[in-house]
XYZ file of C-alpha atoms in Angstrom:
648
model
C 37.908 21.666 -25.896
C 35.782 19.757 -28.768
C 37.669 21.078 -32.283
C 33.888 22.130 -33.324
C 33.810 24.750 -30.583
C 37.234 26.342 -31.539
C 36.933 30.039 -32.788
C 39.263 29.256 -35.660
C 35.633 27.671 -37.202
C 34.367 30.774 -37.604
C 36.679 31.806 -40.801
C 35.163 28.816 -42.385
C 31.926 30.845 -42.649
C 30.441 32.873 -45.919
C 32.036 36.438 -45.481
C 28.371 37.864 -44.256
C 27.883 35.142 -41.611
C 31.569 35.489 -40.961
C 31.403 39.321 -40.042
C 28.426 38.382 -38.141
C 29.957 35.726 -35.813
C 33.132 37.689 -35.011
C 31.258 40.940 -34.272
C 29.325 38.582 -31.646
C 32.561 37.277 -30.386
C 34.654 40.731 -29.913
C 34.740 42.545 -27.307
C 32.179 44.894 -27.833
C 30.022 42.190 -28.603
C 26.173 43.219 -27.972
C 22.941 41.046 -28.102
C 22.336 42.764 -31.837
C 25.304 41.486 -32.818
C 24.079 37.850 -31.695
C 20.805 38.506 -32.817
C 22.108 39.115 -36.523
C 24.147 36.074 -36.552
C 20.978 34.301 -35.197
C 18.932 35.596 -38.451
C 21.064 33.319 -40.742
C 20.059 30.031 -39.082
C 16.976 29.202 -41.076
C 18.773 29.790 -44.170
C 22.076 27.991 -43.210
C 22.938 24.643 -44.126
C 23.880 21.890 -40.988
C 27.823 22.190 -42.007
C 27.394 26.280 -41.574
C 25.433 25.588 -38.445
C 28.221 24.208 -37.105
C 31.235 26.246 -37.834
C 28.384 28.964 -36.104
C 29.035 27.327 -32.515
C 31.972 28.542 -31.562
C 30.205 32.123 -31.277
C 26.957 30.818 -29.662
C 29.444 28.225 -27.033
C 31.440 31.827 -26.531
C 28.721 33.386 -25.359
C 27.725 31.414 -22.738
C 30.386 32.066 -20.876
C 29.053 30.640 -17.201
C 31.646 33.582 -15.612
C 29.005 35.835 -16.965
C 26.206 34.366 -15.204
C 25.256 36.903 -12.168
C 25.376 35.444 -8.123
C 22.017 34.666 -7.259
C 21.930 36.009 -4.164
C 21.916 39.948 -4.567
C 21.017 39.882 -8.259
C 17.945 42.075 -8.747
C 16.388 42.379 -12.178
C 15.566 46.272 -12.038
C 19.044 47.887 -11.060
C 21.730 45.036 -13.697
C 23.995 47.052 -15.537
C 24.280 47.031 -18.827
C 27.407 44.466 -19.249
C 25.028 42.072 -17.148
C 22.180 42.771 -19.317
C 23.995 42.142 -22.743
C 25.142 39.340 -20.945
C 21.895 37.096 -19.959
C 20.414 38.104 -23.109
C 23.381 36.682 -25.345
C 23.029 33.540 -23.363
C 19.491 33.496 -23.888
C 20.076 33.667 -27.732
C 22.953 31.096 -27.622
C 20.613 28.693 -25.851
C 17.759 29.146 -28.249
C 20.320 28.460 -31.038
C 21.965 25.251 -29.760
C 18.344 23.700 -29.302
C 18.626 23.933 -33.067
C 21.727 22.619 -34.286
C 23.270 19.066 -34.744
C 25.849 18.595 -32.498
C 29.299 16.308 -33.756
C 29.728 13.348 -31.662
C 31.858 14.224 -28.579
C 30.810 17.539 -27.662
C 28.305 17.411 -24.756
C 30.820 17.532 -22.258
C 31.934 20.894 -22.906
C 28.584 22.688 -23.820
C 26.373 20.403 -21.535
C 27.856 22.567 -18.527
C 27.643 25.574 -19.960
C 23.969 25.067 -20.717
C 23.607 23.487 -17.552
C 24.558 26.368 -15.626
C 22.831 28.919 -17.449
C 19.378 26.952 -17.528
C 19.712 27.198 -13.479
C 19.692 30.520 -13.867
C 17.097 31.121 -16.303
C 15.112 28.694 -14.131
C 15.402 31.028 -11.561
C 15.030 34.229 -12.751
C 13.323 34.463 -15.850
C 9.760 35.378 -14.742
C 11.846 38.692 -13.714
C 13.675 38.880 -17.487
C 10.617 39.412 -19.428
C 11.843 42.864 -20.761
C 14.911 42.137 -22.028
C 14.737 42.026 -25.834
C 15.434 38.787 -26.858
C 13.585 36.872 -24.086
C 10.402 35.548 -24.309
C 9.099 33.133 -22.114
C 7.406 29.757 -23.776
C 4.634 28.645 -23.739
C 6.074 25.375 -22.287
C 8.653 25.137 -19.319
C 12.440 26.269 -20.203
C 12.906 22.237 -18.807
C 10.905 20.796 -21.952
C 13.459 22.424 -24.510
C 16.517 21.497 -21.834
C 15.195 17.838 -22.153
C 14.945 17.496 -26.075
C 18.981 19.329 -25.755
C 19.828 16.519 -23.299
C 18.172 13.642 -25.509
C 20.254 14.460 -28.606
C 23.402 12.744 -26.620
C 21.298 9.305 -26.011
C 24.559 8.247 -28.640
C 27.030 9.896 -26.863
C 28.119 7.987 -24.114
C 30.749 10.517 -22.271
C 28.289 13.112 -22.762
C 24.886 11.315 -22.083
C 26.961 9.846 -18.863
C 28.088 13.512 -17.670
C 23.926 15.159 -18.015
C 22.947 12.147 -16.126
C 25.098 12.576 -13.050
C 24.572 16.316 -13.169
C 23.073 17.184 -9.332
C 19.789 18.453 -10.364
C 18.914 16.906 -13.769
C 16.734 14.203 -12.243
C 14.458 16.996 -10.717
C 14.546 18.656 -13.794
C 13.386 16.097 -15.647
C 10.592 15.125 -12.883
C 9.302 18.737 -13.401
C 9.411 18.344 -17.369
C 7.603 14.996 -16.698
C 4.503 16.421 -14.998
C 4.143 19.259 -17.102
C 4.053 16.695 -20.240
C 1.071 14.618 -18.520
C -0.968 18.718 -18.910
C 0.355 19.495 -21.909
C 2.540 18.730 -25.257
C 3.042 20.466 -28.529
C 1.887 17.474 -30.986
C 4.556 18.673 -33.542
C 7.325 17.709 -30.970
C 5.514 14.772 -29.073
C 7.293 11.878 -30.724
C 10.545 13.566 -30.172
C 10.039 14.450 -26.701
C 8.231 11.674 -25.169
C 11.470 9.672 -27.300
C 13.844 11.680 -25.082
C 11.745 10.856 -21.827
C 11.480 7.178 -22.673
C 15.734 7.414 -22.951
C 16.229 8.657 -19.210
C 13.284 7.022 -17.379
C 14.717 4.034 -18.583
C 17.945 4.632 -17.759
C 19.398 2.120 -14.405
C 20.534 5.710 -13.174
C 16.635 6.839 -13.015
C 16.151 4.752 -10.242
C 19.816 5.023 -8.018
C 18.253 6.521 -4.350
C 18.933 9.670 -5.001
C 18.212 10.446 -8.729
C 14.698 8.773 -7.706
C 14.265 11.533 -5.063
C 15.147 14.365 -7.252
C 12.096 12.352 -9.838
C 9.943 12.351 -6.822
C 10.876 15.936 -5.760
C 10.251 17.329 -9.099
C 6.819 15.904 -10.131
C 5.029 16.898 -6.504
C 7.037 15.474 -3.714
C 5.555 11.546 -3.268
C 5.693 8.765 -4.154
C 1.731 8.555 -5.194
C 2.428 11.624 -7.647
C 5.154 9.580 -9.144
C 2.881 7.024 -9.224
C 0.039 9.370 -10.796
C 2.165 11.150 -13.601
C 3.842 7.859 -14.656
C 0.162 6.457 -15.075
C -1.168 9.689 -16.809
C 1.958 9.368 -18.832
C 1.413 5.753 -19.666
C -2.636 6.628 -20.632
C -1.670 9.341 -23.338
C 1.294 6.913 -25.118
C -1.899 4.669 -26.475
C -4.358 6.014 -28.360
C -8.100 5.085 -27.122
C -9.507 5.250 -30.889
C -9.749 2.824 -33.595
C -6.336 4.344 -34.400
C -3.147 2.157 -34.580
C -0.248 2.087 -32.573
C 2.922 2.606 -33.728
C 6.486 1.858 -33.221
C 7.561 4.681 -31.108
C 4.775 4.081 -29.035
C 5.550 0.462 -28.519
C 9.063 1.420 -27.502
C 7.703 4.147 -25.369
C 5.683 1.821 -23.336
C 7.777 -0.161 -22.715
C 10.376 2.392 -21.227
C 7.374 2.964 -18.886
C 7.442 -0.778 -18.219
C 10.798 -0.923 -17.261
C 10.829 1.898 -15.224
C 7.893 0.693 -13.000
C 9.454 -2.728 -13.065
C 13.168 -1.032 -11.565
C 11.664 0.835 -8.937
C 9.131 -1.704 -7.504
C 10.652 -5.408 -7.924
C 7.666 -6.699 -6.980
C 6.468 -6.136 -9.899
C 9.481 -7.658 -12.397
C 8.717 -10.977 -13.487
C 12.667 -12.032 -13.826
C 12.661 -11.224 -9.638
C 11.829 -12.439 -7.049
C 8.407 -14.438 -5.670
C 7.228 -11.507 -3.554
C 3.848 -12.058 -2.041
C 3.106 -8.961 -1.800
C 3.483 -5.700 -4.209
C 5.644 -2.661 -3.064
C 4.885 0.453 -1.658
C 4.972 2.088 -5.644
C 2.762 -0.779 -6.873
C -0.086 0.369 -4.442
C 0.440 3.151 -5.125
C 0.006 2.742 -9.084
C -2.989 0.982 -7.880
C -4.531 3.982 -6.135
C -4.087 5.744 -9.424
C -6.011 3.435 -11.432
C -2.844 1.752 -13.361
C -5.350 -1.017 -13.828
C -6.931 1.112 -15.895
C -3.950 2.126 -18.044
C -2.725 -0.924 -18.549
C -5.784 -2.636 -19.683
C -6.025 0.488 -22.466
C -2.517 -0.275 -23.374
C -3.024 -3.718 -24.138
C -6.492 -3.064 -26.046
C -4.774 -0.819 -28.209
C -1.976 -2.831 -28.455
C -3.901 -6.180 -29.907
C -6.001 -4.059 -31.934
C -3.124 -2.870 -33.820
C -1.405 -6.450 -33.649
C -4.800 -7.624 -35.221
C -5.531 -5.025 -37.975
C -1.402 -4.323 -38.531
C -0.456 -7.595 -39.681
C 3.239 -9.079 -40.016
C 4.735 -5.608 -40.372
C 3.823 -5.268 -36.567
C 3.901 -8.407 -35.369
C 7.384 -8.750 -36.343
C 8.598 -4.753 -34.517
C 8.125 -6.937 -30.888
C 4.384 -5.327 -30.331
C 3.164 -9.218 -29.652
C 6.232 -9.075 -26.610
C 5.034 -5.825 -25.034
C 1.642 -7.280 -25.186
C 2.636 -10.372 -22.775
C 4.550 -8.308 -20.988
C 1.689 -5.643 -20.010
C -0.391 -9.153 -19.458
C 2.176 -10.461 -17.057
C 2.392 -6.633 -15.078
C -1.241 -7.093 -14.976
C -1.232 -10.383 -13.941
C 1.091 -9.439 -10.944
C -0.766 -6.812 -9.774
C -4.154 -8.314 -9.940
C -3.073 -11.316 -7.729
C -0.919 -9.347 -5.787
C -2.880 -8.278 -2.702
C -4.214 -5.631 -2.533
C -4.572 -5.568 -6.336
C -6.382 -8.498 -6.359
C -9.464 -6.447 -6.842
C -8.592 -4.701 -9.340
C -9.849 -7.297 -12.139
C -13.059 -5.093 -11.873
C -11.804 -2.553 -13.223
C -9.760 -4.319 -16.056
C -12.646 -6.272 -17.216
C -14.841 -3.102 -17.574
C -11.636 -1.631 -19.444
C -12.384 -4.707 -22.126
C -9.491 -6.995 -20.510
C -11.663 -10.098 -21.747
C -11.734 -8.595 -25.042
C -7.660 -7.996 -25.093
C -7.049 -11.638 -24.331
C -10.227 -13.242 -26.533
C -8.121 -11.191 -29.389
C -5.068 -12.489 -28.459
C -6.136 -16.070 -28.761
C -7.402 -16.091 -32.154
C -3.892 -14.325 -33.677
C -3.074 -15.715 -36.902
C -0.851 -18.796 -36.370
C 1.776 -19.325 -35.350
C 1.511 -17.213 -32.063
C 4.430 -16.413 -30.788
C 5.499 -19.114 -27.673
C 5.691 -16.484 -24.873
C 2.383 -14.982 -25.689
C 0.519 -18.305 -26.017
C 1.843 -19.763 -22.687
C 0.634 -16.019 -21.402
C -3.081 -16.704 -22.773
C -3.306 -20.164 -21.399
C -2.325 -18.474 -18.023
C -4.995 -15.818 -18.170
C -7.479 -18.159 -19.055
C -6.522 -21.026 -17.039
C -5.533 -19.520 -13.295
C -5.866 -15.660 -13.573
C -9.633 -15.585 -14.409
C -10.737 -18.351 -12.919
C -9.287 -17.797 -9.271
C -11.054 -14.651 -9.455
C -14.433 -16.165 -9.932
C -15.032 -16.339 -6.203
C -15.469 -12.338 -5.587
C -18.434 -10.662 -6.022
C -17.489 -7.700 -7.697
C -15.672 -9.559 -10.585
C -18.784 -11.466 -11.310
C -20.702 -7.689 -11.682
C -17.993 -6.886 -14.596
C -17.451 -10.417 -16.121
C -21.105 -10.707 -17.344
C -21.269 -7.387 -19.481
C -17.552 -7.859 -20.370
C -19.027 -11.797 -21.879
C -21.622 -10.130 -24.284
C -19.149 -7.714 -25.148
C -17.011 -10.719 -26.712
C -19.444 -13.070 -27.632
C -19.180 -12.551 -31.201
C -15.543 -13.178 -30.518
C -15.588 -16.275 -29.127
C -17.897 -18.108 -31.931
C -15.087 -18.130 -34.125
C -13.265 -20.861 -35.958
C -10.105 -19.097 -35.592
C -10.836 -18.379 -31.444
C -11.646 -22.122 -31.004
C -8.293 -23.531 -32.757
C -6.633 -21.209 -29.978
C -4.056 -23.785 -28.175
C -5.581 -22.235 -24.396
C -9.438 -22.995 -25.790
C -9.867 -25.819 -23.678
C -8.874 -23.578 -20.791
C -11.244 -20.767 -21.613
C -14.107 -23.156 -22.673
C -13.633 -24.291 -18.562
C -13.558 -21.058 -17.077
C -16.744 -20.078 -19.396
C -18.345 -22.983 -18.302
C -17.516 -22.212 -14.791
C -18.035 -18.414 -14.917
C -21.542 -18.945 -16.094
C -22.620 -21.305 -13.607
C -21.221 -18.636 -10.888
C -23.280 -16.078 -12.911
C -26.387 -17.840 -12.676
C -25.981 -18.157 -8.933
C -25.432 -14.557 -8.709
C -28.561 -13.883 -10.584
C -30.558 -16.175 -8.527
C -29.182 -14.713 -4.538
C -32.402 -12.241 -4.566
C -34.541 -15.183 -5.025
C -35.202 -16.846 -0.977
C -32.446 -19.181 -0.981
C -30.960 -21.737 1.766
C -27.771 -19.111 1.703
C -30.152 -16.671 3.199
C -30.881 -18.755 6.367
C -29.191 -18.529 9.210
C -29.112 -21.119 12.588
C -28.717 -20.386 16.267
C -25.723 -20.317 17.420
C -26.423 -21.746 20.913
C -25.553 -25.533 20.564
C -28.964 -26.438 22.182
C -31.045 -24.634 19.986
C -29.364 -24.703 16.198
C -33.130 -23.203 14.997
C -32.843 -22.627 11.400
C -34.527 -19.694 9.761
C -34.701 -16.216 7.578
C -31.325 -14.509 8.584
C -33.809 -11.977 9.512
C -34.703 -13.566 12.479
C -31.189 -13.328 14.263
C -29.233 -10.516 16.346
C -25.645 -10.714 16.154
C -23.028 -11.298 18.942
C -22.282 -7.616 19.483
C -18.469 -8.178 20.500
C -17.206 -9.871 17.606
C -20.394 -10.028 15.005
C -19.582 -13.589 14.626
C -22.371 -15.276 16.174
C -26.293 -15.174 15.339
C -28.691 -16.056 17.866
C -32.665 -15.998 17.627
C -33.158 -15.005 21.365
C -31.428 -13.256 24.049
C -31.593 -16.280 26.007
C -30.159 -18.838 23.554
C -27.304 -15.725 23.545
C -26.795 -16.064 27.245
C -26.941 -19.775 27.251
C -24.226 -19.854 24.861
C -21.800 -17.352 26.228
C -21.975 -19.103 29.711
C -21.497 -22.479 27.583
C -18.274 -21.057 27.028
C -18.223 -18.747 24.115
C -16.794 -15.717 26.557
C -14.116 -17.313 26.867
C -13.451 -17.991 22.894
C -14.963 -14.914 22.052
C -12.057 -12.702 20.920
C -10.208 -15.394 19.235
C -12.631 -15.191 16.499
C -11.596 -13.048 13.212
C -9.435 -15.291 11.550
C -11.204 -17.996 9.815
C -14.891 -18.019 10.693
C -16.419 -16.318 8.073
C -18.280 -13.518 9.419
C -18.038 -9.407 9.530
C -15.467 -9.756 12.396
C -12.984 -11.168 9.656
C -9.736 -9.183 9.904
C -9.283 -9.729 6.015
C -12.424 -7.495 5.951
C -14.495 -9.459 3.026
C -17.169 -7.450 2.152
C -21.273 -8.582 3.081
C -21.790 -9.371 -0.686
C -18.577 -11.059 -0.824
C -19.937 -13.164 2.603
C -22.983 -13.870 0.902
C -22.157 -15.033 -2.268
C -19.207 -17.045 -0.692
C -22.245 -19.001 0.935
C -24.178 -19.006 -1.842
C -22.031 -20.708 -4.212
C -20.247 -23.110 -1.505
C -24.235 -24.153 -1.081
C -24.318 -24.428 -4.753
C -21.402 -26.552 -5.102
C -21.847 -28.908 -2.025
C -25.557 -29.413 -3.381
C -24.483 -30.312 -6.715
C -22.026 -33.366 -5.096
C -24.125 -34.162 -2.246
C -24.322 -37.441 -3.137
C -20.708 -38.344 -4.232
C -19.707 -36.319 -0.808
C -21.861 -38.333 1.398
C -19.993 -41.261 -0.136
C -17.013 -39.653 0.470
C -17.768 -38.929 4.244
C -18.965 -42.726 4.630
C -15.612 -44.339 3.304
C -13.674 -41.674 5.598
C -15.144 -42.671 8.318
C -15.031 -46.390 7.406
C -11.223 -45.851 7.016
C -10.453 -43.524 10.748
C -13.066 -44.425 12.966
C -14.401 -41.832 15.529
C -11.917 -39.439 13.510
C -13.296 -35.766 13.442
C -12.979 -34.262 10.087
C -14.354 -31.454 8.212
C -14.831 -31.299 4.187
C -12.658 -28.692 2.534
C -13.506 -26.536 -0.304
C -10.440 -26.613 -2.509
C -11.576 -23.311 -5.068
C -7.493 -22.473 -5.507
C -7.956 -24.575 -8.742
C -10.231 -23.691 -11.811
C -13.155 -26.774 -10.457
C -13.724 -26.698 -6.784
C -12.152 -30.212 -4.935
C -14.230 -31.221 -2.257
C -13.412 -34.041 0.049
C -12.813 -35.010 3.785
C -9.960 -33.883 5.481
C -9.084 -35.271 9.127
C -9.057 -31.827 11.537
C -5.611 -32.886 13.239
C -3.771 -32.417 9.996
C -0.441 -29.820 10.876
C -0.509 -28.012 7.800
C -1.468 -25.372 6.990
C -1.016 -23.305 10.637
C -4.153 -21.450 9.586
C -6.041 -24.210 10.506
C -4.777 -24.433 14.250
C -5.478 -21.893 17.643
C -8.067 -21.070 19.688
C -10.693 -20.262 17.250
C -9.890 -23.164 15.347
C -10.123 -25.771 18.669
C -13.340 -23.382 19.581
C -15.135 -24.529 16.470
C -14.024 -28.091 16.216
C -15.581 -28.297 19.867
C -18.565 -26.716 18.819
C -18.980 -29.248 15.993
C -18.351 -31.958 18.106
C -21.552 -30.076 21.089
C -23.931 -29.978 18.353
C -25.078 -33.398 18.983
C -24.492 -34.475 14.950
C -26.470 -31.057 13.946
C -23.376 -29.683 12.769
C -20.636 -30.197 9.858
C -17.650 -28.145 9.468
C -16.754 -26.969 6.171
C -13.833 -25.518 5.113
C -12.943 -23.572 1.905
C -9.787 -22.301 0.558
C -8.741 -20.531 -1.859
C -6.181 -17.930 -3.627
C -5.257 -14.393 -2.183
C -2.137 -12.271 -2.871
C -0.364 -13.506 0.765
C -1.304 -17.339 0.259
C -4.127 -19.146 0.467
C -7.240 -18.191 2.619
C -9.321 -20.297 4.761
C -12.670 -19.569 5.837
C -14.240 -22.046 7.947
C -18.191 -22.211 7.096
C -20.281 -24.540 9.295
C -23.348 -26.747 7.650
C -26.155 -26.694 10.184
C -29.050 -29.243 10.140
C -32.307 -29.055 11.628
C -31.736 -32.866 12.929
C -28.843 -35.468 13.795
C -30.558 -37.807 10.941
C -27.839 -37.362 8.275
C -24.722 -37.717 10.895
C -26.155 -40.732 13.370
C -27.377 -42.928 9.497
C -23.456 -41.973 8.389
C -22.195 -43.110 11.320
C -24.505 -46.305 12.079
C -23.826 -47.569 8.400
C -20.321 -46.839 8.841
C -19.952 -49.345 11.703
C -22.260 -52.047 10.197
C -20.467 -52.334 6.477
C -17.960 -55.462 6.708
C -14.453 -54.743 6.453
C -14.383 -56.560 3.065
C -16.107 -53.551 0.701
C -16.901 -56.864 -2.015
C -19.201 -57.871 0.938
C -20.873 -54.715 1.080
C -24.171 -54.036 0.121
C -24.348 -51.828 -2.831
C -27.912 -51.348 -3.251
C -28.802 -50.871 0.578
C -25.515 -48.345 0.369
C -26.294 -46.443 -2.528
C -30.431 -46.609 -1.299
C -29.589 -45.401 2.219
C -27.066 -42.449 0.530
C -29.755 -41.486 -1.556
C -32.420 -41.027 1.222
C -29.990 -38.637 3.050
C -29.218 -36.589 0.208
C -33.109 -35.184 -0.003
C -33.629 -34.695 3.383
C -36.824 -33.341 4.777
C -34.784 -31.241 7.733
C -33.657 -28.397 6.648
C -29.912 -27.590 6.287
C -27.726 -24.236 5.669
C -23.981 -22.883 5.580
């Protein structure tokens, strides 16, 4: 036994306290007694406090506490009764005084024991004297107890591996994301912050008892942990503080111990785990983008004095989380949502810090504004947020301070690049060549208004103007390539599901771009087929970089197996049926799993732009200082206005 909790204490006590405690300790001890040794608390200093718990650890005697089964409320007798409500009044009082080091591990499981039963029973204790039920849960007073041992290691180690605590704390947990007493928030969200990010949180079965006690899954672990995470930062001009700094980033760590896929420091995982999809489907986005906001915005207004607590670490950090999940299929999406949040704002802050900005940080802008924007600048619904989110910030960005940043060059590119995007998005309602559509039969290839086309009704891949050209075509041989389709063609049919405006604007800026380098790419396509003769090829769309790459690529490459079965062969035989009226183009870029290729045909109204390629291709001498430059550059220029009409 802890010397602290030895009766002997009790003669160290004034001479009324003293008659107090022993009268509670004899053995016609009654809750008055208790309750009179109780009344001196508030006056007493911490030292009398102390020599007071041997009486209050007395009284909790656990062989007091009544079996649970056959224990009814109504017909305890009166040695039970005195009993539970001396324990009731010894709890109370050790929730108020400071423990010596060492002692947990003889009251923790006496305390323990009795909070079971109290858990239990005490909807059915109401008229006993001295109990009255909180307005919180018994749990939230149990967890502040079990915090005040965070420096005890013995006793912190023994309430952690007590069968039960995790659920406790899971319960304690949800009822915190409804409801906290401000005076005690600090103090209890501090105790929280000690367990959750505790390696023992997250052992399989303390996890469960987590799970268990905040509603049974894994998505309400998922939904308390991001309510939890949303009331740590405040959402007004207020600042942050320290505590709440180290607060969220116990929340960190615990999301980053049960999911891996989420940890920086492990791992390359393509893919998040099942508890980062499920923080998705509880808008962690959201959360996190509110944490960093707040986060800079005390950085920015807080000076040194918080720059120097580690509040500019947590803020890479909670980039690099967000980072993870937004590339990190299928959070990939979820750059919507953070941009709305004021993302763009968060990292425009960031990059005009005062100097010098700490290393990690920096090298965390330039990757935000160098590869995690920027690769998101081929989805539709990012475009829809990134516009507002840019007038948001544009007083921002025409700073002197914001264009010293080290990652300016990067942002200037994706700006540059985000606007042109922008504009194209602006101009799809306008009648565009995106918003044609050819016949798919091979001896038709009619180009007009997408209107004018019915859909193969198997697959959805294939338009046709006519029900004949449809027939022609499927006894060409398209029943029996059919169902391979849904891979890389980019249609409805695609099994990664890309939405219609996705589809469209995919089209519309691959147009864009090819338009914008027609000429350069008709050069291209002449010197590839001046190098490999009668070589099919098809010109990829690189977008996995911030600039799109666009050049000719020979269709027997090996790499990368996307580009390879029967829908591929289907399509690179349809190319070569089209009588020079068709071009395949390819584009690629970034999802969560890898790279994604979606193969996007150019049609042509006429052969004209193939059969010139090819017939100037076999006339140019093998010696390119022999070549014509004028006639070359003359004949390239004719084909890049044509007066047949072309579309993807």
């Amino acid at each position: 036994m802890h010397p602290a909790l030895r009766l002997s204490n009790l003669s160290r006590l004034p001479p009324a306290m003293k008659r107090a405690a022993l009268a509670a300790c004899s053995t016609e001890r009654s809750a008055q007694d208790l309750g009179r040794l109780r009344a001196f608390l508030p006056t007493s200093t911490d030292e009398q406090k102390r020599w007071m718990l041997p009486a209050f650890y007395f009284n909790l005697n656990p062989d007091d506490i009544p079996a649970e089964h056959g224990f009814d409320p109504e017909t305890m007798s009166p040695v039970t009764e005195s009993a539970i409500e001396r324990a009731w009044s010894s709890l109370q009082s050790f929730y108020i005084i400071d423990f010596p080091l060492g002692i947990g591990t003889d009251t923790w499981p006496r305390v323990w024991k009795w909070y079971q039963f109290f858990h239990l029973f005490h909807g059915h204790l109401q008229g006993l004297s001295p109990i009255r039920l909180p307005e919180s849960p018994l749990s939230v007073d149990l967890l502040m107890f079990s915090g005040t041992f965070n420096d005890d290691e013995p006793s912190y180690t023994l309430i952690k591996s007590t069968p039960g605590f995790w659920f406790m704390l899971g319960e304690t947990w949800l009822h915190l994301t409804r409801s906290v007493d401000a005076l005690k928030r600090d103090i209890i969200f501090g105790d929280l912050s000690g367990f959750i990010q505790a390696p023992e949180a997250v052992e399989p079965d303390n996890l469960a008892e987590i799970i268990e006690g905040v509603g049974g899954t894994l998505h309400e672990l998922a939904r308390v942990a991001t309510l939890y995470l949303s009331l740590l930062v405040p959402t007004s001009p207020a600042l942050t503080n320290l505590l709440t700094v180290q607060f969220v980033v116990s929340v960190l760590e615990f999301f980053k111990a049960i999911d891996p896929s989420l940890d920086e420091r492990k791992g390359s995982s393509l893919r998040l785990g099942p508890f980062g999809i499920a923080l998705i489907s509880q808008n962690v986005v959201r959360a996190l983008t509110d944490a960093i906001c707040a986060l800079t915005r005390s950085l920015i207004q807080g000076g040194d004095s918080l720059a120097m607590d580690g509040t500019a670490e947590i803020i890479r950090q909670i980039f690099n989380l967000l980072a993870i999940i937004l590339v990190k299929s299928p959070g990939y999406q979820g750059l919507q949502m953070a941009l709305k949040a004021g993302v763009l704002t968060a990292v425009a802050t960031c990059m005009q810090l005062p100097a010098p900005l700490p290393p990690s940080l920096q090298q965390c802008m330039n990757h935000w504004a160098g590869v995690i924007l920027p690769k998101h600048l081929v989805h539709h619904g990012v475009l829809t947020a990134l516009g507002p989110a840019l007038e948001v910030i544009a007083d921002l960005v025409h700073t002197d301070a914001f264009r010293r940043s080290e990652a300016y060059e990067k942002w200037a590119t994706f700006d540059s690049l985000a606007r042109e995007r922008l504009q194209i998005l602006e101009s799809r309602s306008s009648v565009e060549t995106s918003s044609f559509r050819a016949c798919d039969n091979l001896q038709c290839l009619k180009i007009q208004t997408k209107t004018s086309f019915e859909r193969c009704s198997r697959f959805l891949s294939f338009y046709y103007c006519c029900r004949a050209c449809q027939v022609t075509d499927w006894n060409a041989g398209h029943r029996d390539a059919c169902a391979s389709y849904g891979t890389l063609y980019l249609s409805e049919a695609s099994k990664f599901h890309v939405p219609t405006r996705d589809r469209g604007f995919f089209r519309a800026f691959m147009n864009h771009d090819y338009r914008k380098a027609k000429i350069t790419l008709l050069q291209e396509e002449l010197l590839f087929r001046r190098a490999y003769p009668g070589e099919p090829y098809f010109l990829l769309y690189d977008y996995t970089n911030t600039v799109v790459n666009i050049h000719p690529q020979s269709v027997n490459i090996t790499e990368p197996t996307d580009l390879a079965g029967v829908e591929w062969r289907d399509i690179i035989s349809r190319v070569a049926r089209s009588g020079g009226r068709m071009r395949l183009d390819v584009m690629v870029f970034s999802l969560a799993d890898g790279l994604h290729w979606l193969a996007v045909p150019l049609r042509r109204s006429t052969s004209r732009v193939n059969a010139t390629l090819g017939r100037l291709a076999s006339e140019l001498p093998n010696d390119p200082r022999m070549w014509d430059l004028r006639y070359v550059t003359e004949t390239i220029a004719s084909l890049a206005f044509p007066a047949e009409l072309e579309t993807h």
